[in-house]
Amino acid sequence: MGEKFLLKGEANPENVIQGRYYRFTVLTERLIRMEYSANGTFEDQSTQVVTRRDFPAVTFLATEEKGILEISTNYFHLYYKKGPFTPQNLSIDLKFDYASYHDQWTFGDEITTLKGTARTLDKVNGTTKLSEGLMAKNGYSLLDDSASFLIDENYNFKKREDNGQDFYFFAYGRDYLASLKDFFYLSGSPPLLPRFALGNWWSRYWQYSSKEYQELIERFAVEKIPFSVAVIDMDWHLTTIPDRFGSGWTGYTWNLELFPQPKEFLSWLHQEGLKTTLNVHPADGIRAYEEPYLRVAKRLGLNSADEEPAPFDLTDSLFREAYFEDVHHQLEATGVDFWWIDWQQGVNSRILGLDPMWLLNHYHYLDNQKNHSEGLILSRFIGPGSQRYPIGFSGDTVISWESLDFQPYFTATAANIGYTWWSHDIGGHYHGVHDEELTLRWMQLGTFSPINRLHSSDNPFNSKEPWRFNDMIFNSMRYFLQLRHRLVPYLYTINYLTHTEGLPLVMPMYYLNSMDELAYEVPNQFYFGTELFVAPITTKSDSDLKLSQVVVWFPAGKWYDFFTGVRYQGGTMLKVFRSQTDYPVFAKAGGIVPMNQDGSKNGEDVPTNLEVHIFPGSDNEFTLYEEIENACLETTFKLDWKQQQLTISLRGELEILPKNRQITCLFRNVELDSSQKLASSIEVDVKNKTAIVEWTNFAIDTTKVIDFSGVREVQRQQIAEEVFSKLDQANISYSLKREIYQHFITFQESLPLIGMMNNLTNRMLADCLFEMIYTMES
């Protein structure tokens, strides 16, 4: 069983400064709670947004002179003159200099942040307005918790008795990760996702029968296209119902014409390595035609003879009991693993001010935890605190390049309000036109998204099976879907770091480069865990060059193309060009990325064959985290690049290590070093510039030290082959191709090449050649 998030609303009394009608709580040196109550009552219970305030004691100075209270830490200085909070009596000076004019906040001032996220992308074609977040370039932000409902000791919601002011002021400067980590302590950390959630999800709004669905999964297996989650949209239940009951959008009764044996069908999916979620639209409650109706009617005392319905009302504890015990638990007994809660019916519940999405997310997630080691739902964002109830469903996305272009920014920026696990309709849901390149680019983005859930509407011409596309697109789709499953060891480790350290899988570039203004100018570019960053391609390729371009900002240091190993010197903006089947993903110097060697199978078990990609140029350490039924194993890879050694050590529950584990270490972008003797255990693939070290039957009681003497980082990167490949596919004259290629194989220095490039009239071609010249000199 999973553990509920902690409710520890009462603060450390050492952190509290209180008067008759006001109370300030210094939660950290950079975070202060500010309360005013006209009747002098203050709230110590947890709320929807804030679940715990039990921070350790903080060093601060509080003084009062001439009726003005001052509270000072190393990061802020607060001034307060008694009375309800107004611009005239409450202000805070910040002890850092990020503002244009002066670093002072006065109550009521508008605060401009780097934005947060939105409830849904339903019907959005391109961009939409985002909420405010916690991160701001001027270093401070405000969280208003005044209207939140309380969460009592039984994890139920109740209304506040006092209508006072309740604010949290964040003064973290540009230490964005510290701000996020403390917000997670305050509001609840994102739970650890189950491993299967990190694989591929198949989702389609389509009236499948169980036979058709089984044939589909079998075809995926034949094509070696892996999935770990089967999403069954709303047609699993009856949708054509007698008119007297209204719409068939809500339903809890299996459609036995389509699924004659539901339990056997779901059992078969489990045997094939897939977990299952069913779509549910709960707004219409439980009506008399439903299979569970008589159980519900008995519990609620309804007049079943008159077909008295059970209206949806999660504020009613008795209805909640019937909703879960008599309806959902009975369906879960057939094999449903978790629920896709598709609420679209507004923001009003039976209690004024309490959004039904809060009720659905909260109670469904807690209920799912009862029978699973990790809870899981698929639902919508509902404001700060939503990170406690993953995973987010961003809504029915319009199929367009504009929608694709918005999603990387939308996903990364959500971290600014603590929302780290978005699941988008990869490929888009509806509208749009048939565009194979768009679908492929979206699927490539899905591979490097928090959740990769392919989805489409009930239009027979709109679906994402890779074999529906031309051979080149099909093979690339399969490659990236397999890559997603190969990446699960890395993804699960970052999942663990999100839960324990507050480090999002997807985060804006400014999180780790907050003082570099260029980091704020690449909103679509994002870090993907600790070792990689991604620069998504969201525009159509050039018809002449057959290439797409994206402007990439490389932070200081050295970076390596994750797929080719080619080195890029950082500290620059550069136009990068890729074919349709290639994608701009870069590993840091010393980057260590553990992967599953085989990504072709359904399900996501701890892999027997582990493949570790290691990039040169710097020392680094990466700890792989693996877990089976709450037993945890940590495998640490420590790279000493100068000493040419890699140490592998184990800690934790060794019994979960797969028998006969094989570890293959791939040292990327390296060549033979003629000045040293090659270590006997190393095999060097000169063509692919990779050194390979392989162990079978990895012993669990030893620490392994790999000596990779005899190889070194590639000194000068050769680009002639890459130039030929790009010219070969371009729709330009043969004579121009030969002239350009002759320059590259004749000259070994960049200046003559740049001179040739500057004389080209095709500027995109010139920029493409410049990228290759740049890598030659990197």
JSON list of N, CA, C and O in Angstrom, two decimals, residues 296-318:
[
{"chain": "A", "resi": 296, "resn": "VAL", "atom": "N", "xyz": [-25.66, 0.48, -5.28]},
{"chain": "A", "resi": 296, "resn": "VAL", "atom": "CA", "xyz": [-25.61, 1.88, -4.88]},
{"chain": "A", "resi": 296, "resn": "VAL", "atom": "C", "xyz": [-26.93, 2.31, -4.26]},
{"chain": "A", "resi": 296, "resn": "VAL", "atom": "O", "xyz": [-26.95, 2.99, -3.22]},
{"chain": "A", "resi": 297, "resn": "ALA", "atom": "N", "xyz": [-28.03, 1.92, -4.88]},
{"chain": "A", "resi": 297, "resn": "ALA", "atom": "CA", "xyz": [-29.35, 2.30, -4.38]},
{"chain": "A", "resi": 297, "resn": "ALA", "atom": "C", "xyz": [-29.57, 1.77, -2.97]},
{"chain": "A", "resi": 297, "resn": "ALA", "atom": "O", "xyz": [-30.13, 2.47, -2.10]},
{"chain": "A", "resi": 298, "resn": "LYS", "atom": "N", "xyz": [-29.14, 0.57, -2.71]},
{"chain": "A", "resi": 298, "resn": "LYS", "atom": "CA", "xyz": [-29.30, -0.02, -1.38]},
{"chain": "A", "resi": 298, "resn": "LYS", "atom": "C", "xyz": [-28.49, 0.76, -0.35]},
{"chain": "A", "resi": 298, "resn": "LYS", "atom": "O", "xyz": [-28.99, 1.08, 0.73]},
{"chain": "A", "resi": 299, "resn": "ARG", "atom": "N", "xyz": [-27.26, 1.10, -0.69]},
{"chain": "A", "resi": 299, "resn": "ARG", "atom": "CA", "xyz": [-26.42, 1.82, 0.26]},
{"chain": "A", "resi": 299, "resn": "ARG", "atom": "C", "xyz": [-26.96, 3.22, 0.53]},
{"chain": "A", "resi": 299, "resn": "ARG", "atom": "O", "xyz": [-26.93, 3.71, 1.66]},
{"chain": "A", "resi": 300, "resn": "LEU", "atom": "N", "xyz": [-27.48, 3.87, -0.53]},
{"chain": "A", "resi": 300, "resn": "LEU", "atom": "CA", "xyz": [-27.93, 5.25, -0.38]},
{"chain": "A", "resi": 300, "resn": "LEU", "atom": "C", "xyz": [-29.41, 5.37, -0.03]},
{"chain": "A", "resi": 300, "resn": "LEU", "atom": "O", "xyz": [-29.91, 6.48, 0.19]},
{"chain": "A", "resi": 301, "resn": "GLY", "atom": "N", "xyz": [-30.13, 4.25, 0.02]},
{"chain": "A", "resi": 301, "resn": "GLY", "atom": "CA", "xyz": [-31.56, 4.29, 0.34]},
{"chain": "A", "resi": 301, "resn": "GLY", "atom": "C", "xyz": [-32.39, 4.91, -0.76]},
{"chain": "A", "resi": 301, "resn": "GLY", "atom": "O", "xyz": [-33.38, 5.61, -0.49]},
{"chain": "A", "resi": 302, "resn": "LEU", "atom": "N", "xyz": [-32.05, 4.65, -2.02]},
{"chain": "A", "resi": 302, "resn": "LEU", "atom": "CA", "xyz": [-32.77, 5.21, -3.16]},
{"chain": "A", "resi": 302, "resn": "LEU", "atom": "C", "xyz": [-33.99, 4.35, -3.49]},
{"chain": "A", "resi": 302, "resn": "LEU", "atom": "O", "xyz": [-34.03, 3.15, -3.20]},
{"chain": "A", "resi": 303, "resn": "ASN", "atom": "N", "xyz": [-34.97, 4.96, -4.12]},
{"chain": "A", "resi": 303, "resn": "ASN", "atom": "CA", "xyz": [-36.18, 4.25, -4.57]},
{"chain": "A", "resi": 303, "resn": "ASN", "atom": "C", "xyz": [-35.86, 3.63, -5.93]},
{"chain": "A", "resi": 303, "resn": "ASN", "atom": "O", "xyz": [-36.04, 4.25, -6.98]},
{"chain": "A", "resi": 304, "resn": "SER", "atom": "N", "xyz": [-35.39, 2.39, -5.91]},
{"chain": "A", "resi": 304, "resn": "SER", "atom": "CA", "xyz": [-34.97, 1.75, -7.16]},
{"chain": "A", "resi": 304, "resn": "SER", "atom": "C", "xyz": [-36.17, 1.44, -8.06]},
{"chain": "A", "resi": 304, "resn": "SER", "atom": "O", "xyz": [-36.02, 1.41, -9.29]},
{"chain": "A", "resi": 305, "resn": "ALA", "atom": "N", "xyz": [-37.32, 1.24, -7.47]},
{"chain": "A", "resi": 305, "resn": "ALA", "atom": "CA", "xyz": [-38.51, 0.96, -8.29]},
{"chain": "A", "resi": 305, "resn": "ALA", "atom": "C", "xyz": [-38.84, 2.13, -9.19]},
{"chain": "A", "resi": 305, "resn": "ALA", "atom": "O", "xyz": [-39.31, 1.96, -10.33]},
{"chain": "A", "resi": 306, "resn": "ASP", "atom": "N", "xyz": [-38.59, 3.35, -8.69]},
{"chain": "A", "resi": 306, "resn": "ASP", "atom": "CA", "xyz": [-38.83, 4.56, -9.48]},
{"chain": "A", "resi": 306, "resn": "ASP", "atom": "C", "xyz": [-37.58, 5.02, -10.22]},
{"chain": "A", "resi": 306, "resn": "ASP", "atom": "O", "xyz": [-37.56, 6.13, -10.77]},
{"chain": "A", "resi": 307, "resn": "GLU", "atom": "N", "xyz": [-36.54, 4.19, -10.21]},
{"chain": "A", "resi": 307, "resn": "GLU", "atom": "CA", "xyz": [-35.28, 4.49, -10.89]},
{"chain": "A", "resi": 307, "resn": "GLU", "atom": "C", "xyz": [-34.67, 5.80, -10.40]},
{"chain": "A", "resi": 307, "resn": "GLU", "atom": "O", "xyz": [-34.10, 6.58, -11.16]},
{"chain": "A", "resi": 308, "resn": "GLU", "atom": "N", "xyz": [-34.78, 6.03, -9.08]},
{"chain": "A", "resi": 308, "resn": "GLU", "atom": "CA", "xyz": [-34.20, 7.25, -8.51]},
{"chain": "A", "resi": 308, "resn": "GLU", "atom": "C", "xyz": [-32.68, 7.23, -8.70]},
{"chain": "A", "resi": 308, "resn": "GLU", "atom": "O", "xyz": [-32.00, 6.31, -8.26]},
{"chain": "A", "resi": 309, "resn": "PRO", "atom": "N", "xyz": [-32.12, 8.25, -9.37]},
{"chain": "A", "resi": 309, "resn": "PRO", "atom": "CA", "xyz": [-30.68, 8.24, -9.64]},
{"chain": "A", "resi": 309, "resn": "PRO", "atom": "C", "xyz": [-29.87, 8.64, -8.40]},
{"chain": "A", "resi": 309, "resn": "PRO", "atom": "O", "xyz": [-30.38, 9.20, -7.44]},
{"chain": "A", "resi": 310, "resn": "ALA", "atom": "N", "xyz": [-28.57, 8.33, -8.45]},
{"chain": "A", "resi": 310, "resn": "ALA", "atom": "CA", "xyz": [-27.62, 8.79, -7.44]},
{"chain": "A", "resi": 310, "resn": "ALA", "atom": "C", "xyz": [-26.81, 9.91, -8.05]},
{"chain": "A", "resi": 310, "resn": "ALA", "atom": "O", "xyz": [-25.85, 9.65, -8.79]},
{"chain": "A", "resi": 311, "resn": "PRO", "atom": "N", "xyz": [-27.16, 11.18, -7.79]},
{"chain": "A", "resi": 311, "resn": "PRO", "atom": "CA", "xyz": [-26.43, 12.30, -8.40]},
{"chain": "A", "resi": 311, "resn": "PRO", "atom": "C", "xyz": [-24.99, 12.31, -7.94]},
{"chain": "A", "resi": 311, "resn": "PRO", "atom": "O", "xyz": [-24.66, 11.97, -6.81]},
{"chain": "A", "resi": 312, "resn": "PHE", "atom": "N", "xyz": [-24.10, 12.73, -8.85]},
{"chain": "A", "resi": 312, "resn": "PHE", "atom": "CA", "xyz": [-22.69, 12.81, -8.53]},
{"chain": "A", "resi": 312, "resn": "PHE", "atom": "C", "xyz": [-22.47, 13.88, -7.46]},
{"chain": "A", "resi": 312, "resn": "PHE", "atom": "O", "xyz": [-22.83, 15.04, -7.63]},
{"chain": "A", "resi": 313, "resn": "ASP", "atom": "N", "xyz": [-21.87, 13.49, -6.34]},
{"chain": "A", "resi": 313, "resn": "ASP", "atom": "CA", "xyz": [-21.62, 14.45, -5.25]},
{"chain": "A", "resi": 313, "resn": "ASP", "atom": "C", "xyz": [-20.54, 13.90, -4.32]},
{"chain": "A", "resi": 313, "resn": "ASP", "atom": "O", "xyz": [-20.83, 13.25, -3.32]},
{"chain": "A", "resi": 314, "resn": "LEU", "atom": "N", "xyz": [-19.29, 14.17, -4.65]},
{"chain": "A", "resi": 314, "resn": "LEU", "atom": "CA", "xyz": [-18.19, 13.68, -3.82]},
{"chain": "A", "resi": 314, "resn": "LEU", "atom": "C", "xyz": [-18.05, 14.44, -2.51]},
{"chain": "A", "resi": 314, "resn": "LEU", "atom": "O", "xyz": [-17.23, 14.08, -1.67]},
{"chain": "A", "resi": 315, "resn": "THR", "atom": "N", "xyz": [-18.85, 15.49, -2.32]},
{"chain": "A", "resi": 315, "resn": "THR", "atom": "CA", "xyz": [-18.85, 16.15, -1.01]},
{"chain": "A", "resi": 315, "resn": "THR", "atom": "C", "xyz": [-19.64, 15.35, 0.01]},
{"chain": "A", "resi": 315, "resn": "THR", "atom": "O", "xyz": [-19.53, 15.58, 1.22]},
{"chain": "A", "resi": 316, "resn": "ASP", "atom": "N", "xyz": [-20.44, 14.40, -0.45]},
{"chain": "A", "resi": 316, "resn": "ASP", "atom": "CA", "xyz": [-21.27, 13.55, 0.41]},
{"chain": "A", "resi": 316, "resn": "ASP", "atom": "C", "xyz": [-20.50, 12.27, 0.72]},
{"chain": "A", "resi": 316, "resn": "ASP", "atom": "O", "xyz": [-20.19, 11.48, -0.18]},
{"chain": "A", "resi": 317, "resn": "SER", "atom": "N", "xyz": [-20.18, 12.04, 1.98]},
{"chain": "A", "resi": 317, "resn": "SER", "atom": "CA", "xyz": [-19.36, 10.88, 2.36]},
{"chain": "A", "resi": 317, "resn": "SER", "atom": "C", "xyz": [-20.03, 9.56, 2.01]},
{"chain": "A", "resi": 317, "resn": "SER", "atom": "O", "xyz": [-19.36, 8.58, 1.65]},
{"chain": "A", "resi": 318, "resn": "LEU", "atom": "N", "xyz": [-21.37, 9.49, 2.10]},
{"chain": "A", "resi": 318, "resn": "LEU", "atom": "CA", "xyz": [-22.07, 8.25, 1.78]},
{"chain": "A", "resi": 318, "resn": "LEU", "atom": "C", "xyz": [-22.01, 7.97, 0.27]},
{"chain": "A", "resi": 318, "resn": "LEU", "atom": "O", "xyz": [-21.81, 6.83, -0.15]}
]
